[in-house]
Amino acid sequence: AQRVTQPEKLLSVFKGAPVELKCNYSYSGSPELFWYVQYSRQRLQLLLRHISRESIKGFTADLNKGETSFHLKKPFAQEEDSAMYYCALGSGGYNKLIFGAGTRLAVHP
Amino acid sequence: EPEVTQTPSHQVTQMGQEVILRCVPISNHLYFYWYRQILGQKVEFLVSFYNNEISEKSEIFDDQFSVERPDGSNFTLKIRSTKLEDSAMYFCASSEDRVDGYTFGSGTRLTVV
């Protein structure tokens, strides 16, 4: 079964602390993985996609096929990083997205 | 930066009524999608649309739902006879290439009373 698991509903850290938002997936084929972010009252925005191996706003994510994980990391959290973060798996020929339940990141001053 | 536009932002309707949710995707995008998020639950795929036809739909997308791209710019989701459980945030999204991430609209909050 195709599934995305984000085990933490809430991750609370202090400004400047490292952040790791966990994402595990279950998929029989070659996965396409994404991280989306939703700031308060705003739309879902694409943050990262694994195929581009980019770093956006200091965030990185590495696909680990052995552990079926795509954790999102940032070395030093900022208050403006506070948001809801969704991991998503692209599936099928037209790339429908299967979302995890999301993790709310709260960065405190 | 181009945006996906959704209207209305909030719609309240009576159970059994028909609603049409509207979306204007980014103009050069070819792939279109609807998702929904019931309060407190995951974002769920409803339907994908490419080349003027449905390419994939979920189990949620039953005969009560339909999509249309009536004029080459708008992309609509119609719910024929709304139920209380259709209350949710509905997101439209579009993509230029299926392997790119999508651009999402800001959503329409549908409340069925």
mmCIF file with all atom_site columns, N, CA and C in Angstrom, chain A residues 3-5 9 32 34 36 38 41-46 49 51 84 86 91-102, chain B residues 3-5 31 33 35 37 41-45 48 50 55-58 91 97-107:
data_model
loop_
_atom_site.group_PDB
_atom_site.id
_atom_site.type_symbol
_atom_site.label_atom_id
_atom_site.label_alt_id
_atom_site.label_comp_id
_atom_site.label_asym_id
_atom_site.label_entity_id
_atom_site.label_seq_id
_atom_site.pdbx_PDB_ins_code
_atom_site.Cartn_x
_atom_site.Cartn_y
_atom_site.Cartn_z
_atom_site.occupancy
_atom_site.B_iso_or_equiv
_atom_site.pdbx_formal_charge
_atom_site.auth_seq_id
_atom_site.auth_comp_id
_atom_site.auth_asym_id
_atom_site.auth_atom_id
_atom_site.pdbx_PDB_model_num
ATOM 1   N N  . ARG A 1 3   ? 1.750   4.790  1.201   1.00 0.00 ? 3   ARG A N  1
ATOM 2   C CA . ARG A 1 3   ? 1.448   5.486  2.448   1.00 0.00 ? 3   ARG A CA 1
ATOM 3   C C  . ARG A 1 3   ? 2.586   6.421  2.809   1.00 0.00 ? 3   ARG A C  1
ATOM 4   N N  . VAL A 1 4   ? 2.245   7.533  3.446   1.00 0.00 ? 4   VAL A N  1
ATOM 5   C CA . VAL A 1 4   ? 3.242   8.455  3.965   1.00 0.00 ? 4   VAL A CA 1
ATOM 6   C C  . VAL A 1 4   ? 2.948   8.645  5.444   1.00 0.00 ? 4   VAL A C  1
ATOM 7   N N  . THR A 1 5   ? 3.973   8.493  6.248   1.00 0.00 ? 5   THR A N  1
ATOM 8   C CA . THR A 1 5   ? 3.804   8.602  7.691   1.00 0.00 ? 5   THR A CA 1
ATOM 9   C C  . THR A 1 5   ? 4.663   9.736  8.227   1.00 0.00 ? 5   THR A C  1
ATOM 10  N N  . LYS A 1 9   ? 2.947   14.987 15.393  1.00 0.00 ? 9   LYS A N  1
ATOM 11  C CA . LYS A 1 9   ? 1.940   16.000 15.054  1.00 0.00 ? 9   LYS A CA 1
ATOM 12  C C  . LYS A 1 9   ? 2.490   17.388 15.315  1.00 0.00 ? 9   LYS A C  1
ATOM 13  N N  . GLU A 1 32  ? 8.724   9.482  -5.869  1.00 0.00 ? 32  GLU A N  1
ATOM 14  C CA . GLU A 1 32  ? 8.968   10.911 -6.059  1.00 0.00 ? 32  GLU A CA 1
ATOM 15  C C  . GLU A 1 32  ? 8.421   11.588 -4.809  1.00 0.00 ? 32  GLU A C  1
ATOM 16  N N  . PHE A 1 34  ? 8.155   14.900 -1.974  1.00 0.00 ? 34  PHE A N  1
ATOM 17  C CA . PHE A 1 34  ? 8.067   16.339 -1.870  1.00 0.00 ? 34  PHE A CA 1
ATOM 18  C C  . PHE A 1 34  ? 7.813   16.736 -0.417  1.00 0.00 ? 34  PHE A C  1
ATOM 19  N N  . TYR A 1 36  ? 5.871   19.997 1.383   1.00 0.00 ? 36  TYR A N  1
ATOM 20  C CA . TYR A 1 36  ? 5.085   21.210 1.242   1.00 0.00 ? 36  TYR A CA 1
ATOM 21  C C  . TYR A 1 36  ? 4.991   21.890 2.593   1.00 0.00 ? 36  TYR A C  1
ATOM 22  N N  . GLN A 1 38  ? 2.820   24.994 4.818   1.00 0.00 ? 38  GLN A N  1
ATOM 23  C CA . GLN A 1 38  ? 1.627   25.844 4.866   1.00 0.00 ? 38  GLN A CA 1
ATOM 24  C C  . GLN A 1 38  ? 1.770   26.784 6.060   1.00 0.00 ? 38  GLN A C  1
ATOM 25  N N  . ARG A 1 41  ? -2.796  30.433 7.586   1.00 0.00 ? 41  ARG A N  1
ATOM 26  C CA . ARG A 1 41  ? -3.808  31.009 6.703   1.00 0.00 ? 41  ARG A CA 1
ATOM 27  C C  . ARG A 1 41  ? -3.339  31.185 5.261   1.00 0.00 ? 41  ARG A C  1
ATOM 28  N N  . GLN A 1 42  ? -2.296  30.487 4.873   1.00 0.00 ? 42  GLN A N  1
ATOM 29  C CA . GLN A 1 42  ? -1.824  30.606 3.493   1.00 0.00 ? 42  GLN A CA 1
ATOM 30  C C  . GLN A 1 42  ? -1.947  29.269 2.771   1.00 0.00 ? 42  GLN A C  1
ATOM 31  N N  . ARG A 1 43  ? -1.649  29.296 1.501   1.00 0.00 ? 43  ARG A N  1
ATOM 32  C CA . ARG A 1 43  ? -1.795  28.096 0.697   1.00 0.00 ? 43  ARG A CA 1
ATOM 33  C C  . ARG A 1 43  ? -0.633  27.138 0.911   1.00 0.00 ? 43  ARG A C  1
ATOM 34  N N  . LEU A 1 44  ? -0.839  25.904 0.504   1.00 0.00 ? 44  LEU A N  1
ATOM 35  C CA . LEU A 1 44  ? 0.255   24.933 0.486   1.00 0.00 ? 44  LEU A CA 1
ATOM 36  C C  . LEU A 1 44  ? 1.295   25.369 -0.542  1.00 0.00 ? 44  LEU A C  1
ATOM 37  N N  . GLN A 1 45  ? 2.535   25.399 -0.123  1.00 0.00 ? 45  GLN A N  1
ATOM 38  C CA . GLN A 1 45  ? 3.616   25.814 -1.033  1.00 0.00 ? 45  GLN A CA 1
ATOM 39  C C  . GLN A 1 45  ? 4.650   24.702 -1.118  1.00 0.00 ? 45  GLN A C  1
ATOM 40  N N  . LEU A 1 46  ? 5.113   24.460 -2.320  1.00 0.00 ? 46  LEU A N  1
ATOM 41  C CA . LEU A 1 46  ? 6.173   23.480 -2.500  1.00 0.00 ? 46  LEU A CA 1
ATOM 42  C C  . LEU A 1 46  ? 7.457   23.992 -1.856  1.00 0.00 ? 46  LEU A C  1
ATOM 43  N N  . ARG A 1 49  ? 11.673  19.175 -3.503  1.00 0.00 ? 49  ARG A N  1
ATOM 44  C CA . ARG A 1 49  ? 11.384  17.911 -4.180  1.00 0.00 ? 49  ARG A CA 1
ATOM 45  C C  . ARG A 1 49  ? 12.689  17.122 -4.247  1.00 0.00 ? 49  ARG A C  1
ATOM 46  N N  . ILE A 1 51  ? 14.024  15.142 -6.330  1.00 0.00 ? 51  ILE A N  1
ATOM 47  C CA . ILE A 1 51  ? 14.784  15.001 -7.571  1.00 0.00 ? 51  ILE A CA 1
ATOM 48  C C  . ILE A 1 51  ? 15.709  16.188 -7.810  1.00 0.00 ? 51  ILE A C  1
ATOM 49  N N  . MET A 1 84  ? 2.937   24.530 9.197   1.00 0.00 ? 84  MET A N  1
ATOM 50  C CA . MET A 1 84  ? 2.579   23.126 9.054   1.00 0.00 ? 84  MET A CA 1
ATOM 51  C C  . MET A 1 84  ? 3.395   22.563 7.891   1.00 0.00 ? 84  MET A C  1
ATOM 52  N N  . TYR A 1 86  ? 4.085   19.278 5.357   1.00 0.00 ? 86  TYR A N  1
ATOM 53  C CA . TYR A 1 86  ? 3.518   18.036 4.836   1.00 0.00 ? 86  TYR A CA 1
ATOM 54  C C  . TYR A 1 86  ? 4.522   17.349 3.931   1.00 0.00 ? 86  TYR A C  1
ATOM 55  N N  . SER A 1 91  ? 2.560   9.571  -6.958  1.00 0.00 ? 91  SER A N  1
ATOM 56  C CA . SER A 1 91  ? 2.169   8.209  -7.295  1.00 0.00 ? 91  SER A CA 1
ATOM 57  C C  . SER A 1 91  ? 1.404   8.173  -8.600  1.00 0.00 ? 91  SER A C  1
ATOM 58  N N  . GLY A 1 92  ? 1.725   7.193  -9.414  1.00 0.00 ? 92  GLY A N  1
ATOM 59  C CA . GLY A 1 92  ? 0.933   7.013  -10.626 1.00 0.00 ? 92  GLY A CA 1
ATOM 60  C C  . GLY A 1 92  ? 1.417   7.872  -11.776 1.00 0.00 ? 92  GLY A C  1
ATOM 61  N N  . GLY A 1 93  ? 0.872   7.594  -12.948 1.00 0.00 ? 93  GLY A N  1
ATOM 62  C CA . GLY A 1 93  ? 1.319   8.271  -14.146 1.00 0.00 ? 93  GLY A CA 1
ATOM 63  C C  . GLY A 1 93  ? 1.097   9.776  -14.138 1.00 0.00 ? 93  GLY A C  1
ATOM 64  N N  . TYR A 1 94  ? 0.087   10.230 -13.457 1.00 0.00 ? 94  TYR A N  1
ATOM 65  C CA . TYR A 1 94  ? -0.212  11.656 -13.429 1.00 0.00 ? 94  TYR A CA 1
ATOM 66  C C  . TYR A 1 94  ? 0.157   12.283 -12.099 1.00 0.00 ? 94  TYR A C  1
ATOM 67  N N  . ASN A 1 95  ? 0.932   11.514 -11.348 1.00 0.00 ? 95  ASN A N  1
ATOM 68  C CA . ASN A 1 95  ? 1.585   12.052 -10.158 1.00 0.00 ? 95  ASN A CA 1
ATOM 69  C C  . ASN A 1 95  ? 0.623   12.615 -9.130  1.00 0.00 ? 95  ASN A C  1
ATOM 70  N N  . LYS A 1 96  ? -0.431  11.851 -8.823  1.00 0.00 ? 96  LYS A N  1
ATOM 71  C CA . LYS A 1 96  ? -1.249  12.277 -7.696  1.00 0.00 ? 96  LYS A CA 1
ATOM 72  C C  . LYS A 1 96  ? -0.373  12.228 -6.455  1.00 0.00 ? 96  LYS A C  1
ATOM 73  N N  . LEU A 1 97  ? -0.655  13.091 -5.518  1.00 0.00 ? 97  LEU A N  1
ATOM 74  C CA . LEU A 1 97  ? 0.125   13.161 -4.297  1.00 0.00 ? 97  LEU A CA 1
ATOM 75  C C  . LEU A 1 97  ? -0.608  12.467 -3.155  1.00 0.00 ? 97  LEU A C  1
ATOM 76  N N  . ILE A 1 98  ? 0.157   11.675 -2.435  1.00 0.00 ? 98  ILE A N  1
ATOM 77  C CA . ILE A 1 98  ? -0.341  11.066 -1.199  1.00 0.00 ? 98  ILE A CA 1
ATOM 78  C C  . ILE A 1 98  ? 0.342   11.803 -0.066  1.00 0.00 ? 98  ILE A C  1
ATOM 79  N N  . PHE A 1 99  ? -0.448  12.447 0.772   1.00 0.00 ? 99  PHE A N  1
ATOM 80  C CA . PHE A 1 99  ? 0.091   13.291 1.818   1.00 0.00 ? 99  PHE A CA 1
ATOM 81  C C  . PHE A 1 99  ? 0.190   12.546 3.140   1.00 0.00 ? 99  PHE A C  1
ATOM 82  N N  . GLY A 1 100 ? 1.193   12.953 3.915   1.00 0.00 ? 100 GLY A N  1
ATOM 83  C CA . GLY A 1 100 ? 1.204   12.570 5.314   1.00 0.00 ? 100 GLY A CA 1
ATOM 84  C C  . GLY A 1 100 ? 0.260   13.472 6.095   1.00 0.00 ? 100 GLY A C  1
ATOM 85  N N  . ALA A 1 101 ? 0.118   13.174 7.359   1.00 0.00 ? 101 ALA A N  1
ATOM 86  C CA . ALA A 1 101 ? -0.827  13.917 8.203   1.00 0.00 ? 101 ALA A CA 1
ATOM 87  C C  . ALA A 1 101 ? -0.318  15.304 8.560   1.00 0.00 ? 101 ALA A C  1
ATOM 88  N N  . GLY A 1 102 ? 0.972   15.537 8.332   1.00 0.00 ? 102 GLY A N  1
ATOM 89  C CA . GLY A 1 102 ? 1.524   16.853 8.621   1.00 0.00 ? 102 GLY A CA 1
ATOM 90  C C  . GLY A 1 102 ? 2.134   16.945 10.012  1.00 0.00 ? 102 GLY A C  1
ATOM 91  N N  . GLU B 2 3   ? 0.043   32.493 -9.889  1.00 0.00 ? 3   GLU B N  1
ATOM 92  C CA . GLU B 2 3   ? -0.713  31.840 -8.812  1.00 0.00 ? 3   GLU B CA 1
ATOM 93  C C  . GLU B 2 3   ? -1.888  31.071 -9.384  1.00 0.00 ? 3   GLU B C  1
ATOM 94  N N  . VAL B 2 4   ? -2.316  30.078 -8.637  1.00 0.00 ? 4   VAL B N  1
ATOM 95  C CA . VAL B 2 4   ? -3.575  29.401 -8.907  1.00 0.00 ? 4   VAL B CA 1
ATOM 96  C C  . VAL B 2 4   ? -4.629  30.111 -8.067  1.00 0.00 ? 4   VAL B C  1
ATOM 97  N N  . THR B 2 5   ? -5.698  30.522 -8.722  1.00 0.00 ? 5   THR B N  1
ATOM 98  C CA . THR B 2 5   ? -6.730  31.314 -8.056  1.00 0.00 ? 5   THR B CA 1
ATOM 99  C C  . THR B 2 5   ? -7.984  30.480 -7.855  1.00 0.00 ? 5   THR B C  1
ATOM 100 N N  . TYR B 2 31  ? -1.484  20.005 -16.256 1.00 0.00 ? 31  TYR B N  1
ATOM 101 C CA . TYR B 2 31  ? -2.059  19.007 -15.370 1.00 0.00 ? 31  TYR B CA 1
ATOM 102 C C  . TYR B 2 31  ? -2.816  19.731 -14.257 1.00 0.00 ? 31  TYR B C  1
ATOM 103 N N  . TYR B 2 33  ? -5.594  19.385 -10.785 1.00 0.00 ? 33  TYR B N  1
ATOM 104 C CA . TYR B 2 33  ? -5.946  18.473 -9.701  1.00 0.00 ? 33  TYR B CA 1
ATOM 105 C C  . TYR B 2 33  ? -6.914  19.152 -8.737  1.00 0.00 ? 33  TYR B C  1
ATOM 106 N N  . TYR B 2 35  ? -7.973  18.474 -4.606  1.00 0.00 ? 35  TYR B N  1
ATOM 107 C CA . TYR B 2 35  ? -7.746  17.778 -3.350  1.00 0.00 ? 35  TYR B CA 1
ATOM 108 C C  . TYR B 2 35  ? -8.713  18.349 -2.327  1.00 0.00 ? 35  TYR B C  1
ATOM 109 N N  . GLN B 2 37  ? -9.419  18.612 2.152   1.00 0.00 ? 37  GLN B N  1
ATOM 110 C CA . GLN B 2 37  ? -8.925  18.355 3.505   1.00 0.00 ? 37  GLN B CA 1
ATOM 111 C C  . GLN B 2 37  ? -10.071 18.595 4.477   1.00 0.00 ? 37  GLN B C  1
ATOM 112 N N  . GLN B 2 41  ? -7.952  16.364 9.318   1.00 0.00 ? 41  GLN B N  1
ATOM 113 C CA . GLN B 2 41  ? -7.540  15.150 8.622   1.00 0.00 ? 41  GLN B CA 1
ATOM 114 C C  . GLN B 2 41  ? -6.510  15.464 7.535   1.00 0.00 ? 41  GLN B C  1
ATOM 115 N N  . LYS B 2 42  ? -6.084  14.403 6.849   1.00 0.00 ? 42  LYS B N  1
ATOM 116 C CA . LYS B 2 42  ? -5.052  14.565 5.814   1.00 0.00 ? 42  LYS B CA 1
ATOM 117 C C  . LYS B 2 42  ? -5.614  15.247 4.573   1.00 0.00 ? 42  LYS B C  1
ATOM 118 N N  . VAL B 2 43  ? -4.713  15.817 3.802   1.00 0.00 ? 43  VAL B N  1
ATOM 119 C CA . VAL B 2 43  ? -5.063  16.281 2.464   1.00 0.00 ? 43  VAL B CA 1
ATOM 120 C C  . VAL B 2 43  ? -5.234  15.038 1.584   1.00 0.00 ? 43  VAL B C  1
ATOM 121 N N  . GLU B 2 44  ? -6.393  14.954 0.904   1.00 0.00 ? 44  GLU B N  1
ATOM 122 C CA . GLU B 2 44  ? -6.721  13.752 0.128   1.00 0.00 ? 44  GLU B CA 1
ATOM 123 C C  . GLU B 2 44  ? -6.899  14.092 -1.347  1.00 0.00 ? 44  GLU B C  1
ATOM 124 N N  . PHE B 2 45  ? -6.362  13.243 -2.193  1.00 0.00 ? 45  PHE B N  1
ATOM 125 C CA . PHE B 2 45  ? -6.519  13.382 -3.640  1.00 0.00 ? 45  PHE B CA 1
ATOM 126 C C  . PHE B 2 45  ? -7.958  13.084 -4.041  1.00 0.00 ? 45  PHE B C  1
ATOM 127 N N  . SER B 2 48  ? -7.443  13.952 -10.972 1.00 0.00 ? 48  SER B N  1
ATOM 128 C CA . SER B 2 48  ? -6.476  14.633 -11.831 1.00 0.00 ? 48  SER B CA 1
ATOM 129 C C  . SER B 2 48  ? -7.071  14.739 -13.232 1.00 0.00 ? 48  SER B C  1
ATOM 130 N N  . TYR B 2 50  ? -6.145  15.886 -17.363 1.00 0.00 ? 50  TYR B N  1
ATOM 131 C CA . TYR B 2 50  ? -5.108  16.183 -18.356 1.00 0.00 ? 50  TYR B CA 1
ATOM 132 C C  . TYR B 2 50  ? -5.683  16.003 -19.733 1.00 0.00 ? 50  TYR B C  1
ATOM 133 N N  . SER B 2 55  ? -7.823  11.888 -15.744 1.00 0.00 ? 55  SER B N  1
ATOM 134 C CA . SER B 2 55  ? -6.765  10.902 -15.882 1.00 0.00 ? 55  SER B CA 1
ATOM 135 C C  . SER B 2 55  ? -6.764  9.909  -14.723 1.00 0.00 ? 55  SER B C  1
ATOM 136 N N  . GLU B 2 56  ? -7.168  10.356 -13.566 1.00 0.00 ? 56  GLU B N  1
ATOM 137 C CA . GLU B 2 56  ? -7.258  9.459  -12.412 1.00 0.00 ? 56  GLU B CA 1
ATOM 138 C C  . GLU B 2 56  ? -8.225  10.062 -11.402 1.00 0.00 ? 56  GLU B C  1
ATOM 139 N N  . LYS B 2 57  ? -8.939  9.204  -10.697 1.00 0.00 ? 57  LYS B N  1
ATOM 140 C CA . LYS B 2 57  ? -9.823  9.689  -9.638  1.00 0.00 ? 57  LYS B CA 1
ATOM 141 C C  . LYS B 2 57  ? -9.774  8.730  -8.458  1.00 0.00 ? 57  LYS B C  1
ATOM 142 N N  . SER B 2 58  ? -10.077 9.266  -7.296  1.00 0.00 ? 58  SER B N  1
ATOM 143 C CA . SER B 2 58  ? -10.032 8.454  -6.086  1.00 0.00 ? 58  SER B CA 1
ATOM 144 C C  . SER B 2 58  ? -11.422 7.871  -5.814  1.00 0.00 ? 58  SER B C  1
ATOM 145 N N  . PHE B 2 91  ? -8.871  22.135 -2.382  1.00 0.00 ? 91  PHE B N  1
ATOM 146 C CA . PHE B 2 91  ? -7.715  22.780 -3.016  1.00 0.00 ? 91  PHE B CA 1
ATOM 147 C C  . PHE B 2 91  ? -7.627  22.381 -4.480  1.00 0.00 ? 91  PHE B C  1
ATOM 148 N N  . ASP B 2 97  ? 4.583   20.131 -15.494 1.00 0.00 ? 97  ASP B N  1
ATOM 149 C CA . ASP B 2 97  ? 5.147   18.832 -15.823 1.00 0.00 ? 97  ASP B CA 1
ATOM 150 C C  . ASP B 2 97  ? 4.780   17.899 -14.685 1.00 0.00 ? 97  ASP B C  1
ATOM 151 N N  . ARG B 2 98  ? 4.402   16.682 -14.974 1.00 0.00 ? 98  ARG B N  1
ATOM 152 C CA . ARG B 2 98  ? 3.881   15.826 -13.908 1.00 0.00 ? 98  ARG B CA 1
ATOM 153 C C  . ARG B 2 98  ? 4.922   15.498 -12.850 1.00 0.00 ? 98  ARG B C  1
ATOM 154 N N  . VAL B 2 99  ? 6.197   15.660 -13.155 1.00 0.00 ? 99  VAL B N  1
ATOM 155 C CA . VAL B 2 99  ? 7.197   15.352 -12.132 1.00 0.00 ? 99  VAL B CA 1
ATOM 156 C C  . VAL B 2 99  ? 7.560   16.565 -11.292 1.00 0.00 ? 99  VAL B C  1
ATOM 157 N N  . ASP B 2 100 ? 7.078   17.737 -11.701 1.00 0.00 ? 100 ASP B N  1
ATOM 158 C CA . ASP B 2 100 ? 7.277   18.906 -10.855 1.00 0.00 ? 100 ASP B CA 1
ATOM 159 C C  . ASP B 2 100 ? 6.325   18.842 -9.679  1.00 0.00 ? 100 ASP B C  1
ATOM 160 N N  . GLY B 2 101 ? 6.646   19.578 -8.651  1.00 0.00 ? 101 GLY B N  1
ATOM 161 C CA . GLY B 2 101 ? 5.639   19.761 -7.615  1.00 0.00 ? 101 GLY B CA 1
ATOM 162 C C  . GLY B 2 101 ? 4.541   20.657 -8.157  1.00 0.00 ? 101 GLY B C  1
ATOM 163 N N  . TYR B 2 102 ? 3.403   20.594 -7.492  1.00 0.00 ? 102 TYR B N  1
ATOM 164 C CA . TYR B 2 102 ? 2.296   21.415 -7.942  1.00 0.00 ? 102 TYR B CA 1
ATOM 165 C C  . TYR B 2 102 ? 2.381   22.824 -7.400  1.00 0.00 ? 102 TYR B C  1
ATOM 166 N N  . THR B 2 103 ? 1.568   23.703 -7.989  1.00 0.00 ? 103 THR B N  1
ATOM 167 C CA . THR B 2 103 ? 1.222   24.974 -7.381  1.00 0.00 ? 103 THR B CA 1
ATOM 168 C C  . THR B 2 103 ? -0.222  24.857 -6.923  1.00 0.00 ? 103 THR B C  1
ATOM 169 N N  . PHE B 2 104 ? -0.441  25.087 -5.657  1.00 0.00 ? 104 PHE B N  1
ATOM 170 C CA . PHE B 2 104 ? -1.781  24.997 -5.086  1.00 0.00 ? 104 PHE B CA 1
ATOM 171 C C  . PHE B 2 104 ? -2.456  26.354 -5.029  1.00 0.00 ? 104 PHE B C  1
ATOM 172 N N  . GLY B 2 105 ? -3.773  26.336 -5.124  1.00 0.00 ? 105 GLY B N  1
ATOM 173 C CA . GLY B 2 105 ? -4.557  27.514 -4.817  1.00 0.00 ? 105 GLY B CA 1
ATOM 174 C C  . GLY B 2 105 ? -4.732  27.658 -3.316  1.00 0.00 ? 105 GLY B C  1
ATOM 175 N N  . SER B 2 106 ? -5.340  28.740 -2.913  1.00 0.00 ? 106 SER B N  1
ATOM 176 C CA . SER B 2 106 ? -5.504  29.016 -1.484  1.00 0.00 ? 106 SER B CA 1
ATOM 177 C C  . SER B 2 106 ? -6.690  28.282 -0.874  1.00 0.00 ? 106 SER B C  1
ATOM 178 N N  . GLY B 2 107 ? -7.484  27.634 -1.708  1.00 0.00 ? 107 GLY B N  1
ATOM 179 C CA . GLY B 2 107 ? -8.544  26.773 -1.195  1.00 0.00 ? 107 GLY B CA 1
ATOM 180 C C  . GLY B 2 107 ? -9.900  27.448 -1.102  1.00 0.00 ? 107 GLY B C  1
#
